[in-house]
Amino acid sequence: MANSTQRLFFDLVDLRLFINIAEANSLTRGAERSCLSLAAASMRIKNLEDAIGTRLLNRASQGVTLTPAGQAMLRNALRILQQSERLLGDLAEYGQGVKGRVRLFANTTAMTEFLPAALGRFLSDHPRVDMDLRERLSHDIVKAVQDGATDIGIVAGSVSTEGLQALPYHGDRLVLATALNHPLASRARLAFKEALGHDFVSLHSGSAIHTFMAQVASELGLDTQIRVQVSSFDALCRMVEANAGIGLLPRSAARRLARSMDIHVIELSDAWAEREMKICVRELEALPTFARELVDYLLATPGPGA
């Protein structure tokens, strides 16, 4: 073990590398995210472990996992980087040479329908601020905010945000889209369970809305018959229009796309279809200045069709 009087100096590059490795569960992918060679990344992690006097990573052919010491390192590394971003944000008020980075995790609906306009304005007005934007499930977003893995989260539905500051954001509903000649096209409203006997077009399996749909079907004791997976709501509705299946998507996206495609929109009677979104943070005043300004931009930007 390292001598108790030994002073440890942690390079922010090392801390960010360690976070990237932990998030990717891979030394190779963590090195790539940090723009380092594998050899350089391995040496940096070895130096960290030597300085602390214990292993941080369990290495295996399938990837890496964190030791208990590594888990403690991750929690504190995330907090240190968040504080460094706050310092940079505060210093940015006194000069133009400081560059910042804000992390935002959001659900599928927010990513595709509500964020583009707000983020476009924010990034244009803040040319020295970079954005780390990732799509996640609401439960995972809450945990990421709690753990300090992201500065700001946008969640939907009934997910608990206890212990966090939560600000009301936009509301939306999930609906079904069908082709005009589909057997369900005569319906204006139905329960999701009634649709599960039909083929679906879905976003890719890594998307939040795909996972949510699978969870709902599982709770009903049924499966979704997914015939086609696509990468966007636009592509989803193109396939729906061609009668490849029906699709679950936000009403804001369905109405927008129905103006240019021959699709029919069906309201869902299920209570979970109502999706109230919230912006959540650990502590608003503890965020870097530019991150607090991003929250202001998000709250001030109207939703699509407003």
PDB file of C-alpha atoms in Angstrom:
ATOM      1  CA  MET A   1       0.000   0.000   0.000  1.00  0.00           C
ATOM      2  CA  ALA A   2       1.054   3.580  -0.578  1.00  0.00           C
ATOM      3  CA  ASN A   3       2.578   5.318   2.451  1.00  0.00           C
ATOM      4  CA  SER A   4      -0.151   7.144   4.384  1.00  0.00           C
ATOM      5  CA  THR A   5       1.830  10.371   4.185  1.00  0.00           C
ATOM      6  CA  GLN A   6       2.309  10.115   0.418  1.00  0.00           C
ATOM      7  CA  ARG A   7       0.639  12.897  -1.499  1.00  0.00           C
ATOM      8  CA  LEU A   8      -1.319  11.720  -4.545  1.00  0.00           C
ATOM      9  CA  PHE A   9      -1.718  13.944  -7.573  1.00  0.00           C
ATOM     10  CA  PHE A  10      -4.451  12.996 -10.022  1.00  0.00           C
ATOM     11  CA  ASP A  11      -4.186  14.321 -13.556  1.00  0.00           C
ATOM     12  CA  LEU A  12      -7.617  15.275 -14.948  1.00  0.00           C
ATOM     13  CA  VAL A  13      -6.655  13.413 -18.130  1.00  0.00           C
ATOM     14  CA  ASP A  14      -6.170  10.262 -16.041  1.00  0.00           C
ATOM     15  CA  LEU A  15      -9.490  10.733 -14.287  1.00  0.00           C
ATOM     16  CA  ARG A  16     -11.362  11.237 -17.541  1.00  0.00           C
ATOM     17  CA  LEU A  17      -9.610   8.192 -19.021  1.00  0.00           C
ATOM     18  CA  PHE A  18     -10.634   6.103 -16.013  1.00  0.00           C
ATOM     19  CA  ILE A  19     -14.269   7.260 -16.355  1.00  0.00           C
ATOM     20  CA  ASN A  20     -14.275   6.413 -20.069  1.00  0.00           C
ATOM     21  CA  ILE A  21     -12.883   2.933 -19.372  1.00  0.00           C
ATOM     22  CA  ALA A  22     -15.434   2.330 -16.602  1.00  0.00           C
ATOM     23  CA  GLU A  23     -18.362   3.472 -18.770  1.00  0.00           C
ATOM     24  CA  ALA A  24     -17.238   1.348 -21.724  1.00  0.00           C
ATOM     25  CA  ASN A  25     -16.193  -1.670 -19.595  1.00  0.00           C
ATOM     26  CA  SER A  26     -13.235  -1.792 -21.954  1.00  0.00           C
ATOM     27  CA  LEU A  27      -9.662  -0.522 -21.774  1.00  0.00           C
ATOM     28  CA  THR A  28      -9.488  -0.361 -25.577  1.00  0.00           C
ATOM     29  CA  ARG A  29     -12.725   1.614 -26.051  1.00  0.00           C
ATOM     30  CA  GLY A  30     -11.906   3.841 -23.090  1.00  0.00           C
ATOM     31  CA  ALA A  31      -8.549   4.668 -24.666  1.00  0.00           C
ATOM     32  CA  GLU A  32     -10.271   5.437 -27.984  1.00  0.00           C
ATOM     33  CA  ARG A  33     -12.767   7.772 -26.294  1.00  0.00           C
ATOM     34  CA  SER A  34      -9.846   9.553 -24.625  1.00  0.00           C
ATOM     35  CA  CYS A  35      -7.908   9.797 -27.926  1.00  0.00           C
ATOM     36  CA  LEU A  36      -5.026   7.797 -26.444  1.00  0.00           C
ATOM     37  CA  SER A  37      -3.206   4.724 -27.692  1.00  0.00           C
ATOM     38  CA  LEU A  38      -3.915   1.500 -25.829  1.00  0.00           C
ATOM     39  CA  ALA A  39      -0.319   1.391 -24.590  1.00  0.00           C
ATOM     40  CA  ALA A  40      -0.500   4.961 -23.246  1.00  0.00           C
ATOM     41  CA  ALA A  41      -3.845   4.314 -21.577  1.00  0.00           C
ATOM     42  CA  SER A  42      -2.575   1.097 -19.966  1.00  0.00           C
ATOM     43  CA  MET A  43       0.471   2.907 -18.600  1.00  0.00           C
ATOM     44  CA  ARG A  44      -1.635   5.726 -17.153  1.00  0.00           C
ATOM     45  CA  ILE A  45      -3.943   3.275 -15.370  1.00  0.00           C
ATOM     46  CA  LYS A  46      -0.938   1.283 -14.086  1.00  0.00           C
ATOM     47  CA  ASN A  47       0.613   4.477 -12.715  1.00  0.00           C
ATOM     48  CA  LEU A  48      -2.667   5.309 -10.980  1.00  0.00           C
ATOM     49  CA  GLU A  49      -2.858   1.868  -9.408  1.00  0.00           C
ATOM     50  CA  ASP A  50       0.810   2.028  -8.349  1.00  0.00           C
ATOM     51  CA  ALA A  51       0.312   5.442  -6.747  1.00  0.00           C
ATOM     52  CA  ILE A  52      -2.774   4.291  -4.821  1.00  0.00           C
ATOM     53  CA  GLY A  53      -1.325   0.900  -3.989  1.00  0.00           C
ATOM     54  CA  THR A  54      -4.258  -1.227  -5.124  1.00  0.00           C
ATOM     55  CA  ARG A  55      -5.956  -2.467  -8.296  1.00  0.00           C
ATOM     56  CA  LEU A  56      -8.761  -0.383  -9.757  1.00  0.00           C
ATOM     57  CA  LEU A  57      -9.739  -2.747 -12.581  1.00  0.00           C
ATOM     58  CA  ASN A  58     -10.348  -6.460 -12.916  1.00  0.00           C
ATOM     59  CA  ARG A  59      -9.067  -7.347 -16.374  1.00  0.00           C
ATOM     60  CA  ALA A  60     -10.555 -10.237 -18.376  1.00  0.00           C
ATOM     61  CA  SER A  61     -10.819 -11.274 -22.018  1.00  0.00           C
ATOM     62  CA  GLN A  62     -14.422  -9.979 -22.109  1.00  0.00           C
ATOM     63  CA  GLY A  63     -13.420  -6.530 -20.840  1.00  0.00           C
ATOM     64  CA  VAL A  64     -12.850  -4.877 -17.483  1.00  0.00           C
ATOM     65  CA  THR A  65     -14.884  -4.469 -14.310  1.00  0.00           C
ATOM     66  CA  LEU A  66     -14.277  -2.197 -11.347  1.00  0.00           C
ATOM     67  CA  THR A  67     -12.844  -3.415  -8.079  1.00  0.00           C
ATOM     68  CA  PRO A  68     -14.337  -1.888  -4.886  1.00  0.00           C
ATOM     69  CA  ALA A  69     -11.480   0.622  -4.976  1.00  0.00           C
ATOM     70  CA  GLY A  70     -12.300   1.305  -8.630  1.00  0.00           C
ATOM     71  CA  GLN A  71     -15.938   1.998  -7.765  1.00  0.00           C
ATOM     72  CA  ALA A  72     -14.835   4.512  -5.136  1.00  0.00           C
ATOM     73  CA  MET A  73     -12.457   6.060  -7.661  1.00  0.00           C
ATOM     74  CA  LEU A  74     -15.260   6.387 -10.236  1.00  0.00           C
ATOM     75  CA  ARG A  75     -17.635   8.125  -7.817  1.00  0.00           C
ATOM     76  CA  ASN A  76     -15.021  10.632  -6.779  1.00  0.00           C
ATOM     77  CA  ALA A  77     -13.563  11.128 -10.262  1.00  0.00           C
ATOM     78  CA  LEU A  78     -17.020  12.109 -11.536  1.00  0.00           C
ATOM     79  CA  ARG A  79     -17.386  14.651  -8.725  1.00  0.00           C
ATOM     80  CA  ILE A  80     -13.904  16.085  -9.323  1.00  0.00           C
ATOM     81  CA  LEU A  81     -14.553  16.555 -13.041  1.00  0.00           C
ATOM     82  CA  GLN A  82     -17.923  18.153 -12.317  1.00  0.00           C
ATOM     83  CA  GLN A  83     -16.264  20.606  -9.940  1.00  0.00           C
ATOM     84  CA  SER A  84     -13.541  21.353 -12.495  1.00  0.00           C
ATOM     85  CA  GLU A  85     -16.254  22.120 -15.065  1.00  0.00           C
ATOM     86  CA  ARG A  86     -17.907  24.470 -12.580  1.00  0.00           C
ATOM     87  CA  LEU A  87     -14.572  26.215 -12.021  1.00  0.00           C
ATOM     88  CA  LEU A  88     -14.096  26.606 -15.775  1.00  0.00           C
ATOM     89  CA  GLY A  89     -17.624  27.918 -16.140  1.00  0.00           C
ATOM     90  CA  ASP A  90     -17.124  30.496 -13.418  1.00  0.00           C
ATOM     91  CA  LEU A  91     -13.784  31.608 -14.911  1.00  0.00           C
ATOM     92  CA  ALA A  92     -15.373  31.895 -18.352  1.00  0.00           C
ATOM     93  CA  GLU A  93     -17.246  34.941 -17.073  1.00  0.00           C
ATOM     94  CA  TYR A  94     -13.903  36.772 -16.824  1.00  0.00           C
ATOM     95  CA  GLY A  95     -12.404  35.878 -20.175  1.00  0.00           C
ATOM     96  CA  GLN A  96     -12.899  34.208 -23.522  1.00  0.00           C
ATOM     97  CA  GLY A  97     -10.050  31.708 -23.303  1.00  0.00           C
ATOM     98  CA  VAL A  98     -11.750  29.086 -21.144  1.00  0.00           C
ATOM     99  CA  LYS A  99     -13.521  26.162 -22.776  1.00  0.00           C
ATOM    100  CA  GLY A 100     -16.223  24.115 -21.070  1.00  0.00           C
ATOM    101  CA  ARG A 101     -18.089  20.842 -21.507  1.00  0.00           C
ATOM    102  CA  VAL A 102     -21.597  19.958 -20.373  1.00  0.00           C
ATOM    103  CA  ARG A 103     -23.065  16.444 -20.171  1.00  0.00           C
ATOM    104  CA  LEU A 104     -26.742  15.878 -20.971  1.00  0.00           C
ATOM    105  CA  PHE A 105     -28.574  12.530 -20.921  1.00  0.00           C
ATOM    106  CA  ALA A 106     -32.115  12.433 -22.346  1.00  0.00           C
ATOM    107  CA  ASN A 107     -34.852   9.997 -23.318  1.00  0.00           C
ATOM    108  CA  THR A 108     -35.740   9.300 -26.960  1.00  0.00           C
ATOM    109  CA  THR A 109     -38.600  11.797 -27.222  1.00  0.00           C
ATOM    110  CA  ALA A 110     -36.579  14.675 -25.830  1.00  0.00           C
ATOM    111  CA  MET A 111     -33.615  13.785 -28.048  1.00  0.00           C
ATOM    112  CA  THR A 112     -35.571  13.789 -31.286  1.00  0.00           C
ATOM    113  CA  GLU A 113     -38.380  16.278 -30.780  1.00  0.00           C
ATOM    114  CA  PHE A 114     -37.503  18.869 -28.134  1.00  0.00           C
ATOM    115  CA  LEU A 115     -33.736  19.241 -27.852  1.00  0.00           C
ATOM    116  CA  PRO A 116     -32.576  20.136 -31.400  1.00  0.00           C
ATOM    117  CA  ALA A 117     -33.966  23.679 -31.372  1.00  0.00           C
ATOM    118  CA  ALA A 118     -32.767  24.483 -27.847  1.00  0.00           C
ATOM    119  CA  LEU A 119     -29.316  22.950 -28.298  1.00  0.00           C
ATOM    120  CA  GLY A 120     -28.850  24.620 -31.672  1.00  0.00           C
ATOM    121  CA  ARG A 121     -29.402  28.042 -30.097  1.00  0.00           C
ATOM    122  CA  PHE A 122     -27.308  27.252 -27.034  1.00  0.00           C
ATOM    123  CA  LEU A 123     -24.275  25.957 -28.958  1.00  0.00           C
ATOM    124  CA  SER A 124     -24.453  28.886 -31.364  1.00  0.00           C
ATOM    125  CA  ASP A 125     -24.434  31.336 -28.449  1.00  0.00           C
ATOM    126  CA  HIS A 126     -21.713  29.403 -26.570  1.00  0.00           C
ATOM    127  CA  PRO A 127     -19.058  28.554 -29.193  1.00  0.00           C
ATOM    128  CA  ARG A 128     -16.516  27.450 -26.559  1.00  0.00           C
ATOM    129  CA  VAL A 129     -18.812  24.949 -24.851  1.00  0.00           C
ATOM    130  CA  ASP A 130     -18.827  21.315 -26.018  1.00  0.00           C
ATOM    131  CA  MET A 131     -21.749  18.946 -25.515  1.00  0.00           C
ATOM    132  CA  ASP A 132     -21.747  15.286 -24.456  1.00  0.00           C
ATOM    133  CA  LEU A 133     -25.290  14.225 -25.422  1.00  0.00           C
ATOM    134  CA  ARG A 134     -26.462  10.636 -24.896  1.00  0.00           C
ATOM    135  CA  GLU A 135     -29.784   8.810 -25.182  1.00  0.00           C
ATOM    136  CA  ARG A 136     -30.705   6.710 -22.163  1.00  0.00           C
ATOM    137  CA  LEU A 137     -33.713   5.172 -20.402  1.00  0.00           C
ATOM    138  CA  SER A 138     -35.283   7.430 -17.779  1.00  0.00           C
ATOM    139  CA  HIS A 139     -34.316   5.155 -14.849  1.00  0.00           C
ATOM    140  CA  ASP A 140     -30.727   5.070 -16.065  1.00  0.00           C
ATOM    141  CA  ILE A 141     -30.714   8.853 -16.472  1.00  0.00           C
ATOM    142  CA  VAL A 142     -31.814   9.380 -12.865  1.00  0.00           C
ATOM    143  CA  LYS A 143     -29.016   7.102 -11.644  1.00  0.00           C
ATOM    144  CA  ALA A 144     -26.490   8.899 -13.863  1.00  0.00           C
ATOM    145  CA  VAL A 145     -27.487  12.265 -12.360  1.00  0.00           C
ATOM    146  CA  GLN A 146     -27.335  10.834  -8.826  1.00  0.00           C
ATOM    147  CA  ASP A 147     -23.891   9.342  -9.469  1.00  0.00           C
ATOM    148  CA  GLY A 148     -22.548  12.459 -11.169  1.00  0.00           C
ATOM    149  CA  ALA A 149     -22.133  10.708 -14.533  1.00  0.00           C
ATOM    150  CA  THR A 150     -24.104  13.509 -16.190  1.00  0.00           C
ATOM    151  CA  ASP A 151     -24.765  17.142 -15.297  1.00  0.00           C
ATOM    152  CA  ILE A 152     -28.346  17.298 -16.564  1.00  0.00           C
ATOM    153  CA  GLY A 153     -30.953  14.638 -17.256  1.00  0.00           C
ATOM    154  CA  ILE A 154     -34.285  14.757 -19.058  1.00  0.00           C
ATOM    155  CA  VAL A 155     -36.653  11.982 -18.008  1.00  0.00           C
ATOM    156  CA  ALA A 156     -40.244  11.042 -18.804  1.00  0.00           C
ATOM    157  CA  GLY A 157     -43.048   9.149 -17.148  1.00  0.00           C
ATOM    158  CA  SER A 158     -43.446   8.177 -13.506  1.00  0.00           C
ATOM    159  CA  VAL A 159     -39.768   7.535 -12.775  1.00  0.00           C
ATOM    160  CA  SER A 160     -38.820   8.729  -9.270  1.00  0.00           C
ATOM    161  CA  THR A 161     -36.466  11.719  -9.030  1.00  0.00           C
ATOM    162  CA  GLU A 162     -36.333  11.705  -5.221  1.00  0.00           C
ATOM    163  CA  GLY A 163     -33.191  13.388  -3.936  1.00  0.00           C
ATOM    164  CA  LEU A 164     -32.756  15.442  -7.113  1.00  0.00           C
ATOM    165  CA  GLN A 165     -33.953  18.861  -8.181  1.00  0.00           C
ATOM    166  CA  ALA A 166     -36.629  18.295 -10.817  1.00  0.00           C
ATOM    167  CA  LEU A 167     -38.019  21.042 -13.061  1.00  0.00           C
ATOM    168  CA  PRO A 168     -41.183  20.581 -15.173  1.00  0.00           C
ATOM    169  CA  TYR A 169     -40.307  20.369 -18.881  1.00  0.00           C
ATOM    170  CA  HIS A 170     -42.579  19.489 -21.810  1.00  0.00           C
ATOM    171  CA  GLY A 171     -45.417  16.988 -22.001  1.00  0.00           C
ATOM    172  CA  ASP A 172     -46.166  14.538 -24.797  1.00  0.00           C
ATOM    173  CA  ARG A 173     -48.079  11.307 -25.413  1.00  0.00           C
ATOM    174  CA  LEU A 174     -47.074   8.048 -27.032  1.00  0.00           C
ATOM    175  CA  VAL A 175     -49.338   7.052 -29.924  1.00  0.00           C
ATOM    176  CA  LEU A 176     -49.518   4.396 -32.618  1.00  0.00           C
ATOM    177  CA  ALA A 177     -49.028   5.053 -36.321  1.00  0.00           C
ATOM    178  CA  THR A 178     -50.459   2.776 -39.010  1.00  0.00           C
ATOM    179  CA  ALA A 179     -50.735   2.743 -42.784  1.00  0.00           C
ATOM    180  CA  LEU A 180     -54.016   4.124 -44.129  1.00  0.00           C
ATOM    181  CA  ASN A 181     -55.092   0.646 -45.280  1.00  0.00           C
ATOM    182  CA  HIS A 182     -54.059  -1.176 -42.088  1.00  0.00           C
ATOM    183  CA  PRO A 183     -56.793  -3.105 -40.202  1.00  0.00           C
ATOM    184  CA  LEU A 184     -56.388  -0.721 -37.229  1.00  0.00           C
ATOM    185  CA  ALA A 185     -56.657   2.426 -39.355  1.00  0.00           C
ATOM    186  CA  SER A 186     -60.382   2.702 -38.610  1.00  0.00           C
ATOM    187  CA  ARG A 187     -59.645   3.143 -34.898  1.00  0.00           C
ATOM    188  CA  ALA A 188     -59.166   6.536 -33.286  1.00  0.00           C
ATOM    189  CA  ARG A 189     -58.250   5.171 -29.858  1.00  0.00           C
ATOM    190  CA  LEU A 190     -57.320   1.782 -28.385  1.00  0.00           C
ATOM    191  CA  ALA A 191     -55.387   0.071 -25.612  1.00  0.00           C
ATOM    192  CA  PHE A 192     -51.838  -0.934 -26.432  1.00  0.00           C
ATOM    193  CA  LYS A 193     -52.665  -4.571 -25.656  1.00  0.00           C
ATOM    194  CA  GLU A 194     -55.057  -4.624 -28.637  1.00  0.00           C
ATOM    195  CA  ALA A 195     -52.192  -3.768 -30.994  1.00  0.00           C
ATOM    196  CA  LEU A 196     -49.783  -6.472 -29.858  1.00  0.00           C
ATOM    197  CA  GLY A 197     -51.177  -9.052 -32.257  1.00  0.00           C
ATOM    198  CA  HIS A 198     -49.883  -6.985 -35.195  1.00  0.00           C
ATOM    199  CA  ASP A 199     -46.389  -6.602 -36.639  1.00  0.00           C
ATOM    200  CA  PHE A 200     -44.380  -3.607 -35.436  1.00  0.00           C
ATOM    201  CA  VAL A 201     -41.762  -1.285 -36.859  1.00  0.00           C
ATOM    202  CA  SER A 202     -39.472  -0.123 -34.063  1.00  0.00           C
ATOM    203  CA  LEU A 203     -36.452   2.001 -33.382  1.00  0.00           C
ATOM    204  CA  HIS A 204     -33.231   0.017 -32.953  1.00  0.00           C
ATOM    205  CA  SER A 205     -32.838  -2.229 -29.907  1.00  0.00           C
ATOM    206  CA  GLY A 206     -30.467   0.201 -28.178  1.00  0.00           C
ATOM    207  CA  SER A 207     -33.014   3.023 -28.150  1.00  0.00           C
ATOM    208  CA  ALA A 208     -34.912   4.008 -25.020  1.00  0.00           C
ATOM    209  CA  ILE A 209     -38.331   3.756 -26.661  1.00  0.00           C
ATOM    210  CA  HIS A 210     -37.632   0.214 -27.961  1.00  0.00           C
ATOM    211  CA  THR A 211     -36.675  -0.941 -24.463  1.00  0.00           C
ATOM    212  CA  PHE A 212     -39.693   0.793 -22.939  1.00  0.00           C
ATOM    213  CA  MET A 213     -42.060  -0.873 -25.437  1.00  0.00           C
ATOM    214  CA  ALA A 214     -40.568  -4.285 -24.665  1.00  0.00           C
ATOM    215  CA  GLN A 215     -41.005  -3.669 -20.925  1.00  0.00           C
ATOM    216  CA  VAL A 216     -44.667  -2.701 -21.351  1.00  0.00           C
ATOM    217  CA  ALA A 217     -45.378  -5.783 -23.462  1.00  0.00           C
ATOM    218  CA  SER A 218     -43.593  -7.993 -20.929  1.00  0.00           C
ATOM    219  CA  GLU A 219     -45.708  -6.582 -18.097  1.00  0.00           C
ATOM    220  CA  LEU A 220     -48.791  -7.520 -20.136  1.00  0.00           C
ATOM    221  CA  GLY A 221     -47.423 -11.047 -20.544  1.00  0.00           C
ATOM    222  CA  LEU A 222     -47.071 -10.614 -24.301  1.00  0.00           C
ATOM    223  CA  ASP A 223     -44.350 -10.077 -26.888  1.00  0.00           C
ATOM    224  CA  THR A 224     -43.949  -7.424 -29.561  1.00  0.00           C
ATOM    225  CA  GLN A 225     -43.680  -8.838 -33.070  1.00  0.00           C
ATOM    226  CA  ILE A 226     -40.976  -6.560 -34.440  1.00  0.00           C
ATOM    227  CA  ARG A 227     -40.379  -7.096 -38.152  1.00  0.00           C
ATOM    228  CA  VAL A 228     -38.271  -4.025 -38.924  1.00  0.00           C
ATOM    229  CA  GLN A 229     -35.875  -1.930 -36.820  1.00  0.00           C
ATOM    230  CA  VAL A 230     -34.868   1.544 -37.963  1.00  0.00           C
ATOM    231  CA  SER A 231     -32.770   4.428 -36.658  1.00  0.00           C
ATOM    232  CA  SER A 232     -35.229   7.347 -36.597  1.00  0.00           C
ATOM    233  CA  PHE A 233     -38.910   8.248 -36.307  1.00  0.00           C
ATOM    234  CA  ASP A 234     -38.814   9.466 -39.898  1.00  0.00           C
ATOM    235  CA  ALA A 235     -37.627   6.042 -41.119  1.00  0.00           C
ATOM    236  CA  LEU A 236     -40.136   4.338 -38.810  1.00  0.00           C
ATOM    237  CA  CYS A 237     -43.054   6.209 -40.365  1.00  0.00           C
ATOM    238  CA  ARG A 238     -41.766   5.548 -43.878  1.00  0.00           C
ATOM    239  CA  MET A 239     -41.925   1.830 -43.135  1.00  0.00           C
ATOM    240  CA  VAL A 240     -45.344   2.210 -41.495  1.00  0.00           C
ATOM    241  CA  GLU A 241     -46.577   4.078 -44.572  1.00  0.00           C
ATOM    242  CA  ALA A 242     -45.426   1.103 -46.680  1.00  0.00           C
ATOM    243  CA  ASN A 243     -47.492  -1.185 -44.389  1.00  0.00           C
ATOM    244  CA  ALA A 244     -44.456  -3.024 -43.007  1.00  0.00           C
ATOM    245  CA  GLY A 245     -45.981  -2.776 -39.538  1.00  0.00           C
ATOM    246  CA  ILE A 246     -47.325  -0.311 -36.971  1.00  0.00           C
ATOM    247  CA  GLY A 247     -45.151   1.944 -34.841  1.00  0.00           C
ATOM    248  CA  LEU A 248     -45.077   3.406 -31.322  1.00  0.00           C
ATOM    249  CA  LEU A 249     -43.790   6.975 -31.202  1.00  0.00           C
ATOM    250  CA  PRO A 250     -44.399  10.382 -29.571  1.00  0.00           C
ATOM    251  CA  ARG A 251     -47.500  12.227 -30.730  1.00  0.00           C
ATOM    252  CA  SER A 252     -45.402  15.309 -31.545  1.00  0.00           C
ATOM    253  CA  ALA A 253     -43.337  13.259 -34.014  1.00  0.00           C
ATOM    254  CA  ALA A 254     -46.376  11.423 -35.416  1.00  0.00           C
ATOM    255  CA  ARG A 255     -48.283  14.633 -36.123  1.00  0.00           C
ATOM    256  CA  ARG A 256     -45.239  16.242 -37.720  1.00  0.00           C
ATOM    257  CA  LEU A 257     -44.617  13.268 -39.990  1.00  0.00           C
ATOM    258  CA  ALA A 258     -48.306  12.755 -40.806  1.00  0.00           C
ATOM    259  CA  ARG A 259     -48.223  16.095 -42.641  1.00  0.00           C
ATOM    260  CA  SER A 260     -45.926  14.583 -45.291  1.00  0.00           C
ATOM    261  CA  MET A 261     -46.762  10.862 -45.130  1.00  0.00           C
ATOM    262  CA  ASP A 262     -49.883   8.746 -45.558  1.00  0.00           C
ATOM    263  CA  ILE A 263     -50.138   7.440 -42.009  1.00  0.00           C
ATOM    264  CA  HIS A 264     -52.964   7.243 -39.482  1.00  0.00           C
ATOM    265  CA  VAL A 265     -52.378   8.256 -35.845  1.00  0.00           C
ATOM    266  CA  ILE A 266     -54.169   6.330 -33.067  1.00  0.00           C
ATOM    267  CA  GLU A 267     -54.400   7.610 -29.501  1.00  0.00           C
ATOM    268  CA  LEU A 268     -53.571   5.126 -26.722  1.00  0.00           C
ATOM    269  CA  SER A 269     -55.889   4.791 -23.717  1.00  0.00           C
ATOM    270  CA  ASP A 270     -53.113   3.467 -21.458  1.00  0.00           C
ATOM    271  CA  ALA A 271     -52.179   5.758 -18.563  1.00  0.00           C
ATOM    272  CA  TRP A 272     -48.450   5.301 -19.248  1.00  0.00           C
ATOM    273  CA  ALA A 273     -48.888   6.844 -22.713  1.00  0.00           C
ATOM    274  CA  GLU A 274     -48.963  10.295 -21.073  1.00  0.00           C
ATOM    275  CA  ARG A 275     -45.335  11.331 -20.813  1.00  0.00           C
ATOM    276  CA  GLU A 276     -44.593  14.321 -18.598  1.00  0.00           C
ATOM    277  CA  MET A 277     -40.931  15.204 -18.958  1.00  0.00           C
ATOM    278  CA  LYS A 278     -38.728  16.704 -16.274  1.00  0.00           C
ATOM    279  CA  ILE A 279     -35.256  18.205 -16.203  1.00  0.00           C
ATOM    280  CA  CYS A 280     -33.344  16.820 -13.237  1.00  0.00           C
ATOM    281  CA  VAL A 281     -30.035  17.847 -11.664  1.00  0.00           C
ATOM    282  CA  ARG A 282     -28.303  17.087  -8.379  1.00  0.00           C
ATOM    283  CA  GLU A 283     -28.065  20.763  -7.403  1.00  0.00           C
ATOM    284  CA  LEU A 284     -28.751  23.529  -9.885  1.00  0.00           C
ATOM    285  CA  GLU A 285     -26.567  26.123  -8.184  1.00  0.00           C
ATOM    286  CA  ALA A 286     -23.633  23.684  -8.053  1.00  0.00           C
ATOM    287  CA  LEU A 287     -23.562  23.330 -11.855  1.00  0.00           C
ATOM    288  CA  PRO A 288     -21.038  25.255 -13.965  1.00  0.00           C
ATOM    289  CA  THR A 289     -22.358  28.596 -15.189  1.00  0.00           C
ATOM    290  CA  PHE A 290     -22.778  27.389 -18.767  1.00  0.00           C
ATOM    291  CA  ALA A 291     -24.663  24.273 -17.604  1.00  0.00           C
ATOM    292  CA  ARG A 292     -27.102  26.442 -15.638  1.00  0.00           C
ATOM    293  CA  GLU A 293     -27.516  28.567 -18.764  1.00  0.00           C
ATOM    294  CA  LEU A 294     -28.307  25.422 -20.772  1.00  0.00           C
ATOM    295  CA  VAL A 295     -31.148  24.625 -18.345  1.00  0.00           C
ATOM    296  CA  ASP A 296     -32.475  28.155 -18.955  1.00  0.00           C
ATOM    297  CA  TYR A 297     -32.345  27.593 -22.728  1.00  0.00           C
ATOM    298  CA  LEU A 298     -34.184  24.279 -22.383  1.00  0.00           C
ATOM    299  CA  LEU A 299     -36.963  25.821 -20.285  1.00  0.00           C
ATOM    300  CA  ALA A 300     -37.337  28.843 -22.553  1.00  0.00           C
ATOM    301  CA  THR A 301     -37.586  26.925 -25.848  1.00  0.00           C
ATOM    302  CA  PRO A 302     -41.157  25.967 -26.801  1.00  0.00           C
ATOM    303  CA  GLY A 303     -41.953  22.456 -27.940  1.00  0.00           C
ATOM    304  CA  PRO A 304     -42.658  21.502 -31.561  1.00  0.00           C
ATOM    305  CA  GLY A 305     -45.895  22.938 -32.836  1.00  0.00           C
ATOM    306  CA  ALA A 306     -46.103  25.487 -30.005  1.00  0.00           C
TER     307      ALA A 306
END
